[in-house]
Amino acid sequence: MKSIIIANWKCNPGTLAEAEKLFNSLNKGVKNAKKVDVVICPPFVYLPYILNTKYKVHVGAQDCFWSEGAYTGEVSAAMLKNLGVEYVILGHSERRKNFGETEEMIGKKLQAARKSGLKPILCVEKASQIPQNCKDLIVAFEPASAISGGGAFNPYPLQKAREMRESLVDFPMVLYGGSVNSQNARDYIFEAGFEGLLAGKASLDSKEIIEIVKAIC
Ligand code: PGA
């Protein structure tokens, strides 16, 4: 099974020109990575640019809505799928905290994503946030305390991360996220036993992401 590296750009970068530059150098740097699937998750507005290039990576969105209709500002799961997007991050702790996303809302998004054929990556802090009937789901364990927030890296203790991975024994694909960088990537994969990583801050530096991919290949 291939590892997965998710590059969550969050609400960055500020211009399309910067997004193009970041994407192009990253795409070039990981094109020969055979053992890893790299998934770039840019802000919605940059998706068409990326999907119209000859990209080697996989493409994901950072969120989706469960319906079309009178929902100003939202983007539906079906729209993303129709555009050519493959993955979608759901339930990120920043959405739970800053936008009041509840388990019920995340559940509806999850259902819509699956129905439209997107591959959801469900971010959780505890096992109880994973729906019962979703054993095939890609889960991302992301302790909020370890998320850099764009500031200093504050990685989660390896031993506790390993215990969390072991507790999710029924799930074949569990990623770790929170202050991932090229220095600690190997530890979370080879020592804590995760199948992949979700990087925020490090994903805005193409050299870092390329190093992360090389580290686990
Ligand atoms: P970080 O963010 O890598 O900057 O800690 C990870 C995330 O929030 O998904």
CSV table of C-alpha atoms and ligand atoms in Angstrom, one decimal, residues 8 10 92 94 142 146-150 153 177-180 198-202, ligand 1:
chain,number,residue,atom,x,y,z
A,8,ASN,CA,-3.0,21.4,3.0
A,10,LYS,CA,-5.0,26.3,4.0
A,92,HIS,CA,-10.4,19.9,10.0
A,94,GLU,CA,-9.8,24.8,12.2
A,142,GLU,CA,-4.7,15.7,14.0
A,146,ALA,CA,0.2,20.0,17.6
A,147,ILE,CA,-1.0,22.1,14.7
A,148,SER,CA,1.4,24.9,14.0
A,149,GLY,CA,-1.1,27.5,13.0
A,150,GLY,CA,1.5,28.8,10.7
A,153,PHE,CA,6.3,23.6,14.9
A,177,GLY,CA,-1.0,15.7,11.0
A,178,GLY,CA,0.4,18.5,13.3
A,179,SER,CA,3.7,20.2,12.8
A,180,VAL,CA,4.9,17.7,10.2
A,198,LEU,CA,-1.0,15.7,6.5
A,199,ALA,CA,1.2,18.8,6.4
A,200,GLY,CA,0.1,22.4,6.7
A,201,LYS,CA,2.9,24.9,7.1
A,202,ALA,CA,5.5,22.7,5.6
B,1,PGA,P1,0.6,22.1,10.4
B,1,PGA,O1,-0.9,22.0,10.0
B,1,PGA,O2,1.4,21.1,9.6
B,1,PGA,O3,1.0,23.6,10.0
B,1,PGA,O4,0.7,21.9,11.9
B,1,PGA,C1,-1.5,20.8,9.9
B,1,PGA,C2,-3.0,20.9,9.7
B,1,PGA,O5,-3.6,21.8,10.3
B,1,PGA,O6,-3.6,20.2,8.9
